[in-house]
Coordinates of C-alpha atoms and ligand atoms in Angstrom, one line a residue:
M1 CA 0.0 0.0 0.0
N2 CA 1.2 3.5 -0.8
S3 CA 1.7 6.1 1.8
E4 CA -1.2 8.5 2.3
T5 CA 0.3 11.3 0.3
T6 CA 1.5 9.3 -2.7
R7 CA -1.8 7.4 -3.2
A8 CA -3.4 8.6 -6.5
I9 CA -6.3 10.9 -7.0
G10 CA -9.1 9.0 -8.8
V11 CA -10.9 11.0 -11.4
F12 CA -13.8 9.6 -13.4
D13 CA -16.1 10.6 -16.2
S14 CA -18.5 9.1 -18.7
G15 CA -15.9 9.3 -21.4
I16 CA -12.8 11.4 -22.2
G17 CA -14.4 14.8 -21.5
G18 CA -13.2 14.6 -17.8
L19 CA -9.7 15.0 -19.1
T20 CA -10.4 18.7 -18.9
V21 CA -10.5 18.3 -15.2
V22 CA -7.3 16.1 -15.2
R23 CA -5.6 18.8 -17.2
S24 CA -6.4 21.4 -14.6
L25 CA -5.3 19.1 -11.8
M26 CA -2.0 18.4 -13.5
E27 CA -1.4 22.2 -13.7
R28 CA -2.5 23.0 -10.2
L29 CA -1.1 19.9 -8.4
P30 CA 2.0 18.9 -10.5
F31 CA 3.2 16.1 -8.1
E32 CA -0.1 14.2 -7.6
N33 CA -0.4 10.7 -9.1
I34 CA -3.7 10.4 -11.0
I35 CA -5.8 7.5 -12.1
Y36 CA -8.5 8.3 -14.6
F37 CA -11.4 6.2 -15.7
G38 CA -13.4 7.1 -18.8
D39 CA -16.4 5.0 -19.7
T40 CA -15.8 5.4 -23.4
A41 CA -17.8 2.3 -24.3
R42 CA -21.0 3.8 -22.8
V43 CA -20.7 7.5 -23.3
P44 CA -22.8 9.7 -23.5
Y45 CA -24.5 9.5 -20.1
G46 CA -26.2 12.9 -20.5
I47 CA -29.2 11.5 -22.4
K48 CA -29.6 8.3 -20.3
S49 CA -32.0 7.5 -17.4
V50 CA -31.2 8.2 -13.8
E51 CA -31.2 4.5 -13.0
T52 CA -28.7 3.7 -15.7
I53 CA -26.4 6.5 -14.7
N54 CA -26.5 5.4 -11.1
R55 CA -25.7 1.8 -12.0
Y56 CA -22.7 2.9 -14.2
A57 CA -21.5 5.3 -11.5
A58 CA -21.5 2.6 -8.9
Q59 CA -19.4 0.3 -11.1
I60 CA -16.8 3.0 -11.7
T61 CA -16.6 4.0 -8.0
D62 CA -16.0 0.3 -7.1
F63 CA -13.3 0.1 -9.7
L64 CA -11.4 3.2 -8.4
I65 CA -11.8 2.4 -4.7
K66 CA -10.2 -1.0 -5.4
K67 CA -7.3 1.0 -6.9
D68 CA -6.8 2.5 -3.4
V69 CA -7.3 6.2 -4.4
K70 CA -7.1 8.8 -1.7
L71 CA -9.7 11.1 -3.2
L72 CA -12.5 10.6 -5.7
I73 CA -13.3 13.4 -8.2
V74 CA -16.5 13.1 -10.1
A75 CA -15.5 15.1 -13.2
C76 CA -18.8 14.2 -15.0
N77 CA -21.5 16.8 -14.3
T78 CA -24.2 14.3 -15.3
M79 CA -23.0 11.7 -12.7
A80 CA -22.5 14.4 -10.1
A81 CA -26.1 15.6 -10.8
V82 CA -27.9 12.3 -10.5
A83 CA -25.5 9.8 -8.8
H84 CA -23.6 11.7 -6.1
Q85 CA -25.2 9.9 -3.2
T86 CA -24.6 6.5 -4.8
I87 CA -20.9 7.4 -5.2
V88 CA -20.6 8.6 -1.6
D89 CA -22.3 5.5 -0.2
L90 CA -19.8 3.3 -2.0
S91 CA -16.7 5.2 -1.0
N92 CA -16.5 3.8 2.5
V93 CA -13.6 1.4 2.6
P94 CA -13.1 -1.2 5.4
V95 CA -9.8 -0.5 7.2
A96 CA -10.1 -3.0 10.1
A97 CA -12.5 -5.2 12.0
V98 CA -13.0 -5.1 15.7
A99 CA -14.9 -8.1 17.0
T100 CA -17.8 -8.3 14.6
Q101 CA -17.7 -4.7 13.7
K102 CA -16.0 -3.4 10.5
I103 CA -14.2 0.0 10.9
V104 CA -14.7 2.0 7.7
K105 CA -12.9 5.0 6.3
Q106 CA -14.5 7.4 3.9
V107 CA -12.6 8.3 0.9
P108 CA -13.5 12.0 0.2
V109 CA -15.6 12.6 -2.8
L110 CA -15.5 15.9 -4.7
E111 CA -17.9 16.7 -7.5
V112 CA -17.9 19.4 -10.1
I113 CA -21.4 20.8 -9.3
D114 CA -20.6 22.0 -5.8
A115 CA -17.2 23.3 -7.0
S116 CA -18.8 25.4 -9.9
A117 CA -21.7 26.7 -7.8
R118 CA -19.2 28.1 -5.2
I119 CA -17.2 29.9 -7.9
A120 CA -20.3 31.2 -9.6
I121 CA -21.6 32.7 -6.4
K122 CA -18.2 34.3 -5.7
N123 CA -18.2 35.8 -9.2
T124 CA -21.7 37.1 -9.7
K125 CA -22.7 40.6 -8.9
S126 CA -26.2 40.7 -10.3
K127 CA -27.0 37.2 -8.8
S128 CA -28.4 36.2 -12.1
I129 CA -26.6 33.0 -13.1
G130 CA -27.0 30.9 -16.2
V131 CA -26.3 27.2 -16.3
I132 CA -25.8 25.0 -19.3
G133 CA -25.4 21.2 -19.3
T134 CA -26.6 17.9 -20.6
P135 CA -30.4 17.1 -20.4
A136 CA -29.8 14.8 -17.4
T137 CA -27.9 17.5 -15.6
I138 CA -30.4 20.2 -16.3
N139 CA -33.5 18.1 -15.6
S140 CA -32.0 17.0 -12.2
N141 CA -32.0 20.7 -11.1
A142 CA -28.8 19.9 -9.2
Y143 CA -27.1 23.2 -10.1
A144 CA -30.0 25.4 -9.0
R145 CA -30.1 23.5 -5.7
A146 CA -26.4 23.8 -5.1
I147 CA -26.5 27.6 -6.0
H148 CA -29.5 28.2 -3.8
L149 CA -27.9 26.5 -0.9
L150 CA -25.1 29.0 -1.1
D151 CA -27.4 32.0 -1.8
K152 CA -31.1 31.7 -1.7
D153 CA -31.6 35.1 -3.5
A154 CA -29.6 34.0 -6.6
K155 CA -31.7 33.5 -9.8
V156 CA -30.7 30.5 -11.9
F157 CA -31.6 30.2 -15.6
S158 CA -30.8 26.7 -17.0
Q159 CA -30.5 25.5 -20.5
A160 CA -29.8 22.0 -21.8
C161 CA -27.4 21.9 -24.8
P162 CA -27.5 18.3 -26.0
L163 CA -25.8 18.9 -29.3
F164 CA -22.6 20.4 -27.7
V165 CA -21.1 17.1 -26.7
P166 CA -21.1 15.5 -30.2
L167 CA -19.9 18.8 -31.7
V168 CA -16.9 18.9 -29.3
E169 CA -16.1 15.3 -29.8
E170 CA -16.0 16.1 -33.5
G171 CA -13.5 18.8 -32.8
W172 CA -15.8 21.6 -34.1
F173 CA -14.8 24.1 -31.5
D174 CA -15.1 27.2 -33.7
H175 CA -17.1 25.8 -36.6
Q176 CA -19.9 27.9 -38.0
A177 CA -22.5 25.2 -37.3
T178 CA -21.4 25.2 -33.6
K179 CA -21.8 28.9 -33.5
L180 CA -25.3 28.8 -34.9
I181 CA -26.4 26.1 -32.5
A182 CA -24.8 27.9 -29.6
Q183 CA -26.6 31.2 -30.5
E184 CA -29.9 29.3 -30.5
Y185 CA -29.3 27.6 -27.2
L186 CA -28.1 30.7 -25.5
K187 CA -30.8 33.0 -26.6
P188 CA -33.0 32.5 -23.6
V189 CA -30.2 32.9 -21.1
I190 CA -28.9 36.0 -22.8
A191 CA -32.5 37.5 -22.5
E192 CA -32.3 37.1 -18.7
K193 CA -29.3 39.4 -18.6
I194 CA -27.1 37.0 -16.6
D195 CA -23.6 38.1 -15.6
T196 CA -22.3 34.6 -15.0
L197 CA -22.6 31.4 -17.0
V198 CA -21.7 28.0 -15.6
L199 CA -20.3 25.6 -18.1
G200 CA -21.9 22.6 -16.5
C201 CA -20.4 19.8 -18.7
T202 CA -16.9 18.4 -19.1
H203 CA -17.0 19.2 -22.8
Y204 CA -17.9 22.8 -22.7
P205 CA -14.6 24.3 -21.6
L206 CA -13.4 23.5 -25.1
L207 CA -16.0 25.9 -26.5
K208 CA -15.0 28.7 -24.1
P209 CA -13.8 31.2 -26.7
L210 CA -16.9 30.7 -28.9
L211 CA -19.3 30.9 -25.9
Q212 CA -17.5 34.0 -24.6
D213 CA -17.9 35.6 -28.0
I214 CA -21.7 34.9 -28.0
M215 CA -22.3 35.9 -24.4
G216 CA -20.1 39.0 -24.6
K217 CA -17.1 40.1 -22.5
G218 CA -19.2 41.2 -19.5
V219 CA -20.3 37.6 -18.7
N220 CA -18.1 35.4 -16.5
L221 CA -17.8 31.9 -17.8
I222 CA -17.3 29.4 -15.0
D223 CA -15.2 26.5 -16.1
S224 CA -16.0 23.5 -13.8
A225 CA -12.5 22.0 -14.5
E226 CA -10.7 25.0 -13.1
A227 CA -13.1 25.3 -10.2
M228 CA -12.5 21.6 -9.3
A229 CA -8.7 21.8 -9.3
D230 CA -8.8 24.7 -6.7
I231 CA -11.2 22.9 -4.4
A232 CA -9.2 19.6 -4.7
A233 CA -6.0 21.4 -3.8
D234 CA -7.7 22.9 -0.8
L235 CA -9.1 19.7 0.5
I236 CA -5.9 17.6 0.2
D237 CA -4.0 20.3 1.9
K238 CA -6.4 20.5 4.8
Q239 CA -6.5 16.7 5.1
K240 CA -2.7 16.6 5.0
I241 CA -2.7 14.1 2.1
A242 CA -1.2 16.4 -0.6
N243 CA 1.9 15.2 -2.4
K244 CA 3.9 18.4 -2.7
T245 CA 7.3 17.1 -4.0
G246 CA 8.9 14.0 -5.3
P247 CA 9.5 12.2 -8.6
P248 CA 7.4 13.0 -11.7
P249 CA 3.9 11.7 -11.1
N250 CA 2.3 8.6 -12.5
Y251 CA -0.7 9.0 -14.7
V252 CA -2.8 6.1 -15.8
F253 CA -5.9 6.4 -18.0
Y254 CA -8.3 3.5 -18.0
V255 CA -11.0 3.4 -20.6
S256 CA -13.8 0.9 -21.4
D257 CA -13.3 1.2 -25.2
V258 CA -10.8 2.8 -27.5
P259 CA -12.9 4.5 -30.1
Y260 CA -11.8 5.7 -33.4
R261 CA -9.8 9.0 -33.1
F262 CA -9.5 8.4 -29.3
Q263 CA -5.9 9.5 -29.2
T264 CA -6.4 12.8 -31.0
I265 CA -9.6 13.8 -29.2
G266 CA -8.2 12.7 -25.8
E267 CA -5.0 14.8 -26.4
R268 CA -7.1 17.8 -27.3
F269 CA -9.0 17.5 -24.0
L270 CA -5.8 16.9 -22.0
G271 CA -3.7 19.5 -23.8
R272 CA -0.7 17.0 -23.9
T273 CA 0.2 13.5 -25.0
L274 CA -1.9 10.8 -23.4
G275 CA 0.5 8.5 -21.6
R276 CA -0.4 5.0 -20.4
V277 CA -3.9 4.1 -21.6
E278 CA -5.4 0.7 -20.5
L279 CA -8.5 -1.0 -21.6
V280 CA -10.7 -2.5 -18.9
S281 CA -14.2 -3.8 -18.8
L282 CA -16.2 -3.3 -15.6
Ligands
DGL17 N1 -19.4 14.0 -19.0 C1 -20.7 14.5 -19.3 C2 -21.0 15.7 -18.4 O1 -20.1 16.4 -17.9 C3 -20.8 14.8 -20.8 C4 -20.8 13.6 -21.7 C5 -21.9 12.7 -21.5 O2 -23.1 13.0 -21.8 O3 -21.7 11.6 -21.0 O4 -22.2 16.0 -18.2

């Protein structure tokens, strides 16, 4: 077993979009070992039922807990929105047994929704906040709940953008078609005169320049990947499990399928070469 600090951070997503979170973690926490799981065989989750998303999330949690991670990061907004409790319930690991009683230890779980909600509240002046995400995320109302927990006076305007995930996977970050679709999706939130827009999906940070262009310079775009890296850094520091020096970290990427163009798309998300990629089935 590794020492507390050198155990890896486990990051998971429905596919390779969560690599945007890994990228931010690598920049913010350059000595941390990272184990990533992307469910590339079953992506997208954003249009699936709550039951299915929960079942998949449970399998991935189990996989990463067995890898002895010190922290679980749910990079996928859709899983965070509908399966957070399932993940937390499964992140208790038995550490000892006293008589007939098992002593369990909770592996901390961080998820992107809470992270982004906190940054959105910190940034907004008008308290009018827009949220965009997959249909499952938007229908769950999880973002509105997280924002209202922090500030009950905030007004939240949500919009599902189901076509953004395939457009990003296609690499159409500044394509004319993406622009037209984005203009259509964003019309209702622009009309609400929001000053902050939460990019509530792993894929959307790659559309940041295009979305900023449409929303105008006065609107803050909240990138859940960056928000997550800051909050993770804080947590491991407080819990004294941060790995602050040492040899170059180990990154392992587990996927459930290696789709066509996996390497190129993955590297776009990650912003660097994908190192060790391993195929696993859950
Ligand atoms: N990872 C998902 C999210 O952040 C987007 C891709 C999917 O639909 O599975 O919501």
